CSV table of C-alpha atoms and ligand atoms in Angstrom, one decimal:
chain,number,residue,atom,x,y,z
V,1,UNK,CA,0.0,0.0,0.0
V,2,UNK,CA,1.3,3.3,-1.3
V,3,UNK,CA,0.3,6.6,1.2
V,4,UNK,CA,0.4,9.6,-1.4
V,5,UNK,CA,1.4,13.0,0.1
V,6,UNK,CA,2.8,14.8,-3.6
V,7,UNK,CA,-0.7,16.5,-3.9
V,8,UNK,CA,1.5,20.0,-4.6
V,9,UNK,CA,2.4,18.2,-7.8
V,10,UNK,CA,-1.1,17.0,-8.5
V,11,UNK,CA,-3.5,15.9,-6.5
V,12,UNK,CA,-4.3,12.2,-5.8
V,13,UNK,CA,-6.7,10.3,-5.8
V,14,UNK,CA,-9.1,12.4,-7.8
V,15,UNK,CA,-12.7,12.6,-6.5
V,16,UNK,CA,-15.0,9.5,-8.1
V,17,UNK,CA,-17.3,11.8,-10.1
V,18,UNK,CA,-14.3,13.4,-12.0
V,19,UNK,CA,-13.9,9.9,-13.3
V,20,UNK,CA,-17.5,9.6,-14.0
V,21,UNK,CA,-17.4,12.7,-15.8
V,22,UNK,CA,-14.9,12.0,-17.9
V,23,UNK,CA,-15.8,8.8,-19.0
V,24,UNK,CA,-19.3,10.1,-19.8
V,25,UNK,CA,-18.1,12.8,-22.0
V,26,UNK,CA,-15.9,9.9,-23.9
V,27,UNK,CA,-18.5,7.3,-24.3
V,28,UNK,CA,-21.7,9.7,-24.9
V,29,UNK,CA,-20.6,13.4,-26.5
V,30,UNK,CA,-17.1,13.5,-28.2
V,31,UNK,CA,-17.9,16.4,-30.5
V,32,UNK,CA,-15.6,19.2,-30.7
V,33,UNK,CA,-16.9,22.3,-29.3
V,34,UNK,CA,-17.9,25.6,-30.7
V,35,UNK,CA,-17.3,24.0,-34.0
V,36,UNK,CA,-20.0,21.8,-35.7
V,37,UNK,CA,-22.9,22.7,-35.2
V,38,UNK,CA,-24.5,19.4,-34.8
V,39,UNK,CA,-25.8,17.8,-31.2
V,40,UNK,CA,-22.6,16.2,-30.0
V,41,UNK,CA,-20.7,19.6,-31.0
V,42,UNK,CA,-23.8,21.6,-29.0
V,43,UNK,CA,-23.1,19.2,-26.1
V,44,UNK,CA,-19.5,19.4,-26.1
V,45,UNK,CA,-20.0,23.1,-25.6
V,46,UNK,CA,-21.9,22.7,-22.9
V,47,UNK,CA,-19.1,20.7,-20.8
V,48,UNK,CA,-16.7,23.5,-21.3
V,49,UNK,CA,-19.4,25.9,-20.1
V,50,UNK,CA,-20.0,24.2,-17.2
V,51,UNK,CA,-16.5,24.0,-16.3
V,52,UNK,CA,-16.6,27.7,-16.9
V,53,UNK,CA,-19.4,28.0,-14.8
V,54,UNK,CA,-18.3,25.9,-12.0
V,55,UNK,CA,-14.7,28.1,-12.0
V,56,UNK,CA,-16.8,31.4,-11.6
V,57,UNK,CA,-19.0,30.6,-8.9
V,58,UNK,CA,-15.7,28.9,-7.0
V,59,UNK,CA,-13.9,32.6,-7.0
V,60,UNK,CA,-17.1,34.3,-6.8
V,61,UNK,CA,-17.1,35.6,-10.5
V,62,UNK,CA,-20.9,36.9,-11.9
V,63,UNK,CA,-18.9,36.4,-15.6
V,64,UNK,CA,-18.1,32.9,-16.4
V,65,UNK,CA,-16.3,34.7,-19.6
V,66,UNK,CA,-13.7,36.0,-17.0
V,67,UNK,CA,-12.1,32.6,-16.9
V,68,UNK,CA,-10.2,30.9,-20.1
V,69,UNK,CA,-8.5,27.4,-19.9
V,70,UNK,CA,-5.3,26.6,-20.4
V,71,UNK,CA,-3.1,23.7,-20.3
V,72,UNK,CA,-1.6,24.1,-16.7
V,73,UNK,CA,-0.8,27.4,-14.7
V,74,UNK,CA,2.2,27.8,-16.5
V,75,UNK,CA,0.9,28.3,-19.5
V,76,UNK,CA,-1.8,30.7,-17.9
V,77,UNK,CA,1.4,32.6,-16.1
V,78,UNK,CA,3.0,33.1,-19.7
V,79,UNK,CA,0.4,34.2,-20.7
V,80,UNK,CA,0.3,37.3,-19.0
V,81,UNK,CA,4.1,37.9,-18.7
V,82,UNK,CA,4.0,37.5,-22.4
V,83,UNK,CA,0.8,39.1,-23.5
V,84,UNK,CA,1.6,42.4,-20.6
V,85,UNK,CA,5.0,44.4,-21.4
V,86,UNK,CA,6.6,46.5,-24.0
V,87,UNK,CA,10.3,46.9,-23.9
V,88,UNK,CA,11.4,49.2,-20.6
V,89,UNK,CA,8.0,48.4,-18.3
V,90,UNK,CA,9.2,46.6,-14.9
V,91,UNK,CA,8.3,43.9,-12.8
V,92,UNK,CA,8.1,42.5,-9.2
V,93,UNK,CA,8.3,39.5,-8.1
V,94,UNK,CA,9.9,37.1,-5.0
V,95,UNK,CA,12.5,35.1,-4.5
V,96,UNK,CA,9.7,32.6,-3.6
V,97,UNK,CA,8.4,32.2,-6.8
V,98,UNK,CA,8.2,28.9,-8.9
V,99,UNK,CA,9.9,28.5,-12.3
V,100,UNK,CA,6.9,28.9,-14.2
V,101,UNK,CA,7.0,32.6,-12.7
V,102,UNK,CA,10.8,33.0,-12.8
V,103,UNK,CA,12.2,31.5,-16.4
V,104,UNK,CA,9.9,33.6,-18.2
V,105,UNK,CA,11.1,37.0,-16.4
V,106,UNK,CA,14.3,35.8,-16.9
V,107,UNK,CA,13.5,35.1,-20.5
V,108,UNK,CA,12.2,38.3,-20.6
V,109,UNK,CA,15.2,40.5,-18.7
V,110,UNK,CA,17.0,39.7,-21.7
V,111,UNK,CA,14.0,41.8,-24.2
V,112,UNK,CA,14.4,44.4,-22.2
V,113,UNK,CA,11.9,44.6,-19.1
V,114,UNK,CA,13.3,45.5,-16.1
V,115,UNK,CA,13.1,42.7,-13.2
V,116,UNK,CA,13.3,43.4,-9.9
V,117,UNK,CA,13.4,40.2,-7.6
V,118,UNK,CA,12.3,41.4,-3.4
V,119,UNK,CA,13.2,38.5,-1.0
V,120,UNK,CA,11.1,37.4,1.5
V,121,UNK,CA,11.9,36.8,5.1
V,122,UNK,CA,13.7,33.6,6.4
V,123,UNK,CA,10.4,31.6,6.4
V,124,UNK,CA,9.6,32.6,3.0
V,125,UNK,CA,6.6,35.0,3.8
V,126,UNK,CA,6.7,38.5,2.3
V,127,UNK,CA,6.4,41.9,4.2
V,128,UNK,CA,4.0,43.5,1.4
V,129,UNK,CA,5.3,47.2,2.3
V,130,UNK,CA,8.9,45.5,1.3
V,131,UNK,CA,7.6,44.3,-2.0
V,132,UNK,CA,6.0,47.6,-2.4
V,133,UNK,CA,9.2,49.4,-2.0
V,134,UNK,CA,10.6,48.0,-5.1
V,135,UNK,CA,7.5,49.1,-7.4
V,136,UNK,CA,9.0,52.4,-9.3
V,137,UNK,CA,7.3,54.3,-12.5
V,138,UNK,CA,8.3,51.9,-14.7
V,139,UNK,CA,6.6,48.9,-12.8
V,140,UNK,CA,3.7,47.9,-14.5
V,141,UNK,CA,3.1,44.0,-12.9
V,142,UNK,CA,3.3,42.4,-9.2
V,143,UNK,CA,3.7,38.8,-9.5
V,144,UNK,CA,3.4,37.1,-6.2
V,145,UNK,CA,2.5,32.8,-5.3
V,146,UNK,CA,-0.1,32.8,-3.1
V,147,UNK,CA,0.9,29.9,-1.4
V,148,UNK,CA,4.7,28.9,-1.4
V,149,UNK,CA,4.9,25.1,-3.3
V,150,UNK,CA,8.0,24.7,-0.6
V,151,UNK,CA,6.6,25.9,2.6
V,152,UNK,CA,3.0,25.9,2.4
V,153,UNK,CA,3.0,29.7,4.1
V,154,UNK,CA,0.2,32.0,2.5
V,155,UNK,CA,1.1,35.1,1.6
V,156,UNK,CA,-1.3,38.5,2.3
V,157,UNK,CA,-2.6,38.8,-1.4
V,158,UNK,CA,-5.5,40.8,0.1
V,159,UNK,CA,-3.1,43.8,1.2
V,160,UNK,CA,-1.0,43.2,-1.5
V,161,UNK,CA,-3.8,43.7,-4.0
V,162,UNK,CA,-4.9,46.4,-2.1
V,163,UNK,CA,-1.4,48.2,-2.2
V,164,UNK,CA,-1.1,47.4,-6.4
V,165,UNK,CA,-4.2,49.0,-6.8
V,166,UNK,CA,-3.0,52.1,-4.9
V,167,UNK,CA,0.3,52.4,-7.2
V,168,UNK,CA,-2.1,52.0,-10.3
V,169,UNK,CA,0.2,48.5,-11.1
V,170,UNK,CA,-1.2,45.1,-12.2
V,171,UNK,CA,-1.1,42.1,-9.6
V,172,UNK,CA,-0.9,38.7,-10.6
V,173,UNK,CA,-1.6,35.5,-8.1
V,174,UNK,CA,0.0,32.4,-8.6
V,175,UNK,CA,-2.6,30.1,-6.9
V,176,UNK,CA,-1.5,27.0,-8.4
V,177,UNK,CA,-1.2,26.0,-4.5
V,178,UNK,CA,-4.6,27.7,-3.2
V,179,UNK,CA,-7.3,27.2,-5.5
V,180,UNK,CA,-9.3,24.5,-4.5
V,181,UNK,CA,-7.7,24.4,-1.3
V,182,UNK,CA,-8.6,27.6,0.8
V,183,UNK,CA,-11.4,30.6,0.0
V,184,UNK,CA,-10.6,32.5,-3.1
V,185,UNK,CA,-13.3,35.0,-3.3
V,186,UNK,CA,-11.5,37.2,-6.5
V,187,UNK,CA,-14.7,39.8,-6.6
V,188,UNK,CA,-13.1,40.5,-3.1
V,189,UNK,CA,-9.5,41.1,-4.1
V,190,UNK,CA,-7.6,43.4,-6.1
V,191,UNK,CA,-6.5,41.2,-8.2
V,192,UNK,CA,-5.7,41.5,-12.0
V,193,UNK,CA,-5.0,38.0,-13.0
V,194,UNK,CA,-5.2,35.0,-11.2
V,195,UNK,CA,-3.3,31.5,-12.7
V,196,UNK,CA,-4.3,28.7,-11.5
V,197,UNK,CA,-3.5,24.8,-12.3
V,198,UNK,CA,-6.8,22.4,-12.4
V,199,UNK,CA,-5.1,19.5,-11.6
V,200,UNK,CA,-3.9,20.2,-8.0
V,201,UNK,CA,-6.2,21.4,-5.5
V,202,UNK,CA,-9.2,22.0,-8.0
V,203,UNK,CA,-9.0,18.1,-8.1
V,204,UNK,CA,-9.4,18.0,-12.1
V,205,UNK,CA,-7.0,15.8,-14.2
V,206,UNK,CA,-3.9,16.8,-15.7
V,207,UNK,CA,-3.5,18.7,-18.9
V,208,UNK,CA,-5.7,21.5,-16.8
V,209,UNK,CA,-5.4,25.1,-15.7
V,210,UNK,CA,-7.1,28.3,-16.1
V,211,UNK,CA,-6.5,32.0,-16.1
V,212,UNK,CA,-9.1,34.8,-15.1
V,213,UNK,CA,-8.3,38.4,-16.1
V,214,UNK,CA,-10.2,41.4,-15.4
V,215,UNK,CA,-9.3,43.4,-18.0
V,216,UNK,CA,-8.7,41.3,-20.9
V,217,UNK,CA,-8.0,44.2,-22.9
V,218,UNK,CA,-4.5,44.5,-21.0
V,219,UNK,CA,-3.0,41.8,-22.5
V,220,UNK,CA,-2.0,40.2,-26.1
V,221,UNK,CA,-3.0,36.8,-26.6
V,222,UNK,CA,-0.3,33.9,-26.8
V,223,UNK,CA,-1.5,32.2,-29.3
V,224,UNK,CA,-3.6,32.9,-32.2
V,225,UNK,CA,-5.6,30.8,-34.6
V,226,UNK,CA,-9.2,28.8,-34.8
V,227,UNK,CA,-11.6,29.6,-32.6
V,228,UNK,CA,-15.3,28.6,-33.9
V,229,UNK,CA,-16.3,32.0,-33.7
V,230,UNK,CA,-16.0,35.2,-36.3
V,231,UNK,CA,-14.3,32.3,-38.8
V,232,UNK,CA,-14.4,34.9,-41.7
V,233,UNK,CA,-12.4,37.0,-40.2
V,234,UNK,CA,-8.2,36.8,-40.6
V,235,UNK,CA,-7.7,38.6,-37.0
V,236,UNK,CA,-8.2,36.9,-33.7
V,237,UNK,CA,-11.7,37.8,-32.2
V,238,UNK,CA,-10.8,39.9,-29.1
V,239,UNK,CA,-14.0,38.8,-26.9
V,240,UNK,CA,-13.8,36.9,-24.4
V,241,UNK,CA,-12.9,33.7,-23.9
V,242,UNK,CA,-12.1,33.3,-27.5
V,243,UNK,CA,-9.6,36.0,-27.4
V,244,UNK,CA,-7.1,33.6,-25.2
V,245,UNK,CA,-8.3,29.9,-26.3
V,246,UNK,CA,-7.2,28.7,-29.7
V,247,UNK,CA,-7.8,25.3,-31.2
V,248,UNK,CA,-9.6,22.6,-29.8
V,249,UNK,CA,-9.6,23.0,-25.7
V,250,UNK,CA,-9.1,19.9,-23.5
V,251,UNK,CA,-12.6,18.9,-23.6
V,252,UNK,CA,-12.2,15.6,-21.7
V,253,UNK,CA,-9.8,17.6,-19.3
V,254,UNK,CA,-13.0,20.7,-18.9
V,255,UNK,CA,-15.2,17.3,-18.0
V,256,UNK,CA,-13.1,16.4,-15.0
V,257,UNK,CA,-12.3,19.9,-14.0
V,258,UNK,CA,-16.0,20.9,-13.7
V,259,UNK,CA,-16.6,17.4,-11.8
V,260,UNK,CA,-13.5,18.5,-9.8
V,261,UNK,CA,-14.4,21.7,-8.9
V,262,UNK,CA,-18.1,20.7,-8.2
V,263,UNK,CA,-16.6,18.7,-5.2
V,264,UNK,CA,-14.3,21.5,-3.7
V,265,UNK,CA,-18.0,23.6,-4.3
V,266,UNK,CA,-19.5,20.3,-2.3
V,267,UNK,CA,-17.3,19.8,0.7
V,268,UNK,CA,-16.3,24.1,1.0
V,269,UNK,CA,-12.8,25.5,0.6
V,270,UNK,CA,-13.1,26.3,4.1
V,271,UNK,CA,-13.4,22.9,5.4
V,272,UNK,CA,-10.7,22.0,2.7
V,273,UNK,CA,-8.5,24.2,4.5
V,274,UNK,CA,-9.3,23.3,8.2
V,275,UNK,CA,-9.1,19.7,7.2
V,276,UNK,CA,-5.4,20.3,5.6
V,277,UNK,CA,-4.5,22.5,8.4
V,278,UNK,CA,-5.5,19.7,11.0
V,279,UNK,CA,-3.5,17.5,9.4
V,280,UNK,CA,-0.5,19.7,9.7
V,281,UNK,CA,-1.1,20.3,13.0
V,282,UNK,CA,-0.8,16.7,13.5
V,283,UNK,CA,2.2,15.8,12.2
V,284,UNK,CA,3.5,18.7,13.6
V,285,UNK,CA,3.0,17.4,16.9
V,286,UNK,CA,4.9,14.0,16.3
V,287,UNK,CA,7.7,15.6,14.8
V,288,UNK,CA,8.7,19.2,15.8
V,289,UNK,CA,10.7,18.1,19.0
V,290,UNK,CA,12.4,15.3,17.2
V,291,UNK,CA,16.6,17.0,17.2
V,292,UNK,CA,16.9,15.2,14.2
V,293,UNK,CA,14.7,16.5,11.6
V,294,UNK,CA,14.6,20.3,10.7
V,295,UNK,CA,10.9,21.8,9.7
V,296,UNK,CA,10.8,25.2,7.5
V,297,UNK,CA,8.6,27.5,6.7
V,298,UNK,CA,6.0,29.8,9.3
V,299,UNK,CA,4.8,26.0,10.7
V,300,UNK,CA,1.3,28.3,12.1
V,301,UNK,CA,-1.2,26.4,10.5
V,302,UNK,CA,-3.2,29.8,10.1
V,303,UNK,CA,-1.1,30.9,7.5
V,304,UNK,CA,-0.1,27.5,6.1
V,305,UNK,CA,-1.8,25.0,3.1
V,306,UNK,CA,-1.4,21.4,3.2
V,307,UNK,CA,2.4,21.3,2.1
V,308,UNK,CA,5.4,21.0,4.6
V,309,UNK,CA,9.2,20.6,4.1
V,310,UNK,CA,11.8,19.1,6.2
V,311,UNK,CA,15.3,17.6,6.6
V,312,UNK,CA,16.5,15.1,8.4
V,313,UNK,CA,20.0,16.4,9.6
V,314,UNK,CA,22.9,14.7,8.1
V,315,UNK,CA,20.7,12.8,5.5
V,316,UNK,CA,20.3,13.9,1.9
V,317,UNK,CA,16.6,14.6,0.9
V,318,UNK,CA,17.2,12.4,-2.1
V,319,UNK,CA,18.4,9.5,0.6
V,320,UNK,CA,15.2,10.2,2.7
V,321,UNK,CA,12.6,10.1,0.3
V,322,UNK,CA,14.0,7.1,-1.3
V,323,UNK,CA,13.6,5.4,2.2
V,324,UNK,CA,9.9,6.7,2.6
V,325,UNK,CA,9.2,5.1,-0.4
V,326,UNK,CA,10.9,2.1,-0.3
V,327,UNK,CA,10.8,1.3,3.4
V,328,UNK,CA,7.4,2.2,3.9
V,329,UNK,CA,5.2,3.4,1.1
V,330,UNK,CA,5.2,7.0,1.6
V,331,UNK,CA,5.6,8.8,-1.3
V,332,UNK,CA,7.0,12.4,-1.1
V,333,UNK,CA,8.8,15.2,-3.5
V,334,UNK,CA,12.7,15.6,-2.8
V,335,UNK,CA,15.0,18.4,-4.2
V,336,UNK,CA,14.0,22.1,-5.4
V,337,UNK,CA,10.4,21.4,-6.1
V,338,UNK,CA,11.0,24.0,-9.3
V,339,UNK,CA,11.4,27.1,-6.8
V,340,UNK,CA,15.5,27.8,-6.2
V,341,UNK,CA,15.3,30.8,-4.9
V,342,UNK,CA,13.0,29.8,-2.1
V,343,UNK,CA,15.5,27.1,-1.0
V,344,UNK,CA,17.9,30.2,-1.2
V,345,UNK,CA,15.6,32.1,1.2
V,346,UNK,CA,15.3,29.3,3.5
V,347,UNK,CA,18.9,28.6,3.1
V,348,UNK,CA,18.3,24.4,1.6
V,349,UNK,CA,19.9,25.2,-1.5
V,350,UNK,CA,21.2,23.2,-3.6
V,351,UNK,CA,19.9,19.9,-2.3
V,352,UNK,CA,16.4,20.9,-1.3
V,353,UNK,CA,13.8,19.4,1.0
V,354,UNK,CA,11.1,16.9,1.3
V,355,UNK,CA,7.7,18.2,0.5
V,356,UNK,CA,4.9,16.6,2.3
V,357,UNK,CA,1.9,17.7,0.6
V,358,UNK,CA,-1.6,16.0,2.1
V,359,UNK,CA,-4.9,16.5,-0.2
V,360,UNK,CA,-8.6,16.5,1.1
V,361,UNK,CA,-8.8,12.9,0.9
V,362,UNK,CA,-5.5,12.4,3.2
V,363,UNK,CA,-6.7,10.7,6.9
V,364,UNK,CA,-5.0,12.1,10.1
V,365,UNK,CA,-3.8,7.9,10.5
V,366,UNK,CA,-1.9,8.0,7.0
V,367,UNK,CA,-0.2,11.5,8.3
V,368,UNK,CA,0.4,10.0,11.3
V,369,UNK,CA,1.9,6.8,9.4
V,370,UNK,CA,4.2,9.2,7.4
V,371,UNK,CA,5.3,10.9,10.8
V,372,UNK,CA,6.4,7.7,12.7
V,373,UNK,CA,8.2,6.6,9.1
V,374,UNK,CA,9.9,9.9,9.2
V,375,UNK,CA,11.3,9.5,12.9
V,376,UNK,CA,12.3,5.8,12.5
V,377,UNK,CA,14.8,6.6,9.4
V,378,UNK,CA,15.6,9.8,11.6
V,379,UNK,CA,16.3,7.7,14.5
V,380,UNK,CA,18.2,4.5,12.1
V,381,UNK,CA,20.4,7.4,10.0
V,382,UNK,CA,20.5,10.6,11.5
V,383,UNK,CA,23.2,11.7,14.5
V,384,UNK,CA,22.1,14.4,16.6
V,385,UNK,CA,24.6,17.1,15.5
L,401,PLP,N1,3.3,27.9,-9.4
L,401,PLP,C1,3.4,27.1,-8.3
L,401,PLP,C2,3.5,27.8,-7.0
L,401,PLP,C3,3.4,25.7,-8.4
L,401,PLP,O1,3.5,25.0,-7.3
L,401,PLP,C4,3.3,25.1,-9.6
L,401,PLP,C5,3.4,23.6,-9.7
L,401,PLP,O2,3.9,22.9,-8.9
L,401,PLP,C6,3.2,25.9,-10.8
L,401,PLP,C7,3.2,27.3,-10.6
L,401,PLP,C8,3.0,25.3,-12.1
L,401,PLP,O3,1.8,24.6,-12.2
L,401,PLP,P1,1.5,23.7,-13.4
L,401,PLP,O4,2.2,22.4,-13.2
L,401,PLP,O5,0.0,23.5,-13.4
L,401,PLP,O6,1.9,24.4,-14.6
């Protein structure tokens, strides 16, 4: 028996109705959507509306339209880093920040937009006034994660957006860790764009990810090309969602999402996020007064998701999560987790950490389970420094 605790990857196991959904769109619709015309095409619409639909009311959006799909959150994150600048605007961002945020700025430092990179403190939580401080005339975008991927600590996106809006700059959220998994009311936040992926804590399959924008007339598109709308025309229609989805959407993908994300709407982010922060509280308690392993991160669980990292001293990550899994079925993520400069903030660069992350179908035994694994390869490898 395998216990699964890599849901900051993708979540796992997926609700049973995503299945359901999925395999009724395959056996009983199939069309392409927004293309044909005939019933199957009509009905394959509608699973990508509802999708749409269920995403709104999740983040509290009247406009379903708000929201276009995309492959993963990276691909929704390039799309506003790529669709936003001309050469000479700035940007802010972390040193907490996944790849997905960083390669692209880096990508585009070298076309000319100005990057500014603020750390954050030594548990990896920003001070917004700090992040502020960097934001100049030329800054036109704050890019923040909502939740670290490392660390699990929740960032104050609510002042944040609060202060962006006060400068006149753009905010993005990365909340490929928070959506599905805590309250996301955007109608509430000063938010410009939000990217989220649908395969993690919106419980959808992979191949999923969405991006809302409130002004979609801030950004070029990424791609350009078919849409099933305005086909005479040679130039991409710039309504909403066509102006950002081109060629076929992942149809089969929308069915589990919206099956997903009906189930998040079913059980309530905020008992997603109580259940999650139980569970950290927890394994907390079994292993924050073991000498031998090393937590990071805030470790409150009121500003904490479901993900956790630790070292055992004088043990490799890499050597511990092998163990996990071979000794006792626990299956973790060793290493950088895609965010270097957050092990550079917490000072576990280059080797990393293991990542605990737990899901809402994680039991407080299994957590338990992975605790007293963690302390017994502690206690057979580690020596108290
Ligand atoms: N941002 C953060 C904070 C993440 O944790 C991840 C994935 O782990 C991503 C972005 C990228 O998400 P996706 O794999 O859906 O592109």
């Amino acid at each position: 028996m395998v216990r699964y605790f890599d849901n900051a990857a993708t979540s796992w196991p997926k609700p049973k109705r995503v299945l359901r959904g999925m395999k009724h769109y395959f056996t009983s619709v199939g069309g392409n959507p927004g293309r044909s015309g005939h019933r199957l095409s009509v009905e394959a619409g509608r699973v990508v509306l509802d999708a749409r639909e269920e995403a709104a009311a999740l983040f509290g959006l009247s406009d379903p339209s708000s929201i276009v799909f995309t492959k993963n959150a990276t691909e929704a994150i390039n799309t506003v880093l790529y669709g936003l600048f001309k050469s000479g605007d700035g940007v802010v961002t972390t040193t907490m920040e996944h790849n997905s945020v960083l390669r692209p700025l880096m990508d585009l430092k070298e076309k000319g937009i100005v990057v500014t990179i603020v750390p954050a403190d030594e548990k990896g939580i920003l001070d917004p006034g700090v992040l502020m401080n960097a934001v100049d005339d030329r800054t036109k975008l704050v890019v923040c994660t909502h939740a670290s991927n490392v660390t699990g600590g929740i960032n104050d996106i609510e002042r944040i957006g609060l202060l962006c809006r006060a400068r006149g700059v753009f905010f993005m959220v990365d909340a490929a860790q928070t959506a599905g998994v805590l309250p996301l009311d955007i109608s509430r936040l000063q938010v410009d764009f939000l990217a989220a992926s649908g395969h993690k804590g919106l419980l959808g399959p992979q191949g999923t990810g969405l991006l809302y924008l409130r002004d979609p007339g801030s950004l070029r598109p990424l791609t350009r090309g078919g849409t099933g709308s305005l086909s005479d025309r040679e130039y991409q229609p710039d309504f909403m969602p066509d102006k950002f989805e081109s060629g076929t959407v992942n149809v089969i993908g929308m069915a589990g999402l919206a099956e997903g994300i009906r189930y998040v709407r079913t059980r309530g982010t905020t008992n997603i996020h109580n259940h999650e922060k139980k569970l950290l509280s927890v394994f907390l308690e079994e292993v924050s007064s073991n000498g031998r392993i090393d937590l990071y991160g805030p470790l409150d669980p009121g500003i904490h998701t479901g993900v956790l990292s630790i070292n055992i001293r004088r043990l490799s990550p890499s050597k511990v999560g092998e163990l996990l899994d071979a000794q006792f079925g626990v299956l973790t993520r060793i290493g950088l987790h895609c965010a270097p400069g957050a092990h550079k903030t917490l000072g576990t660069f280059p080797d990393g950490t293991v990542r605990f992350s737990w899901g809402p179908f994680t039991r407080e035994k299994d957590v338990m389970y992975a605790a007293h694994a963690l302390k017994k390869i502690a206690e057979q490898n580690g020596k108290v420094s």
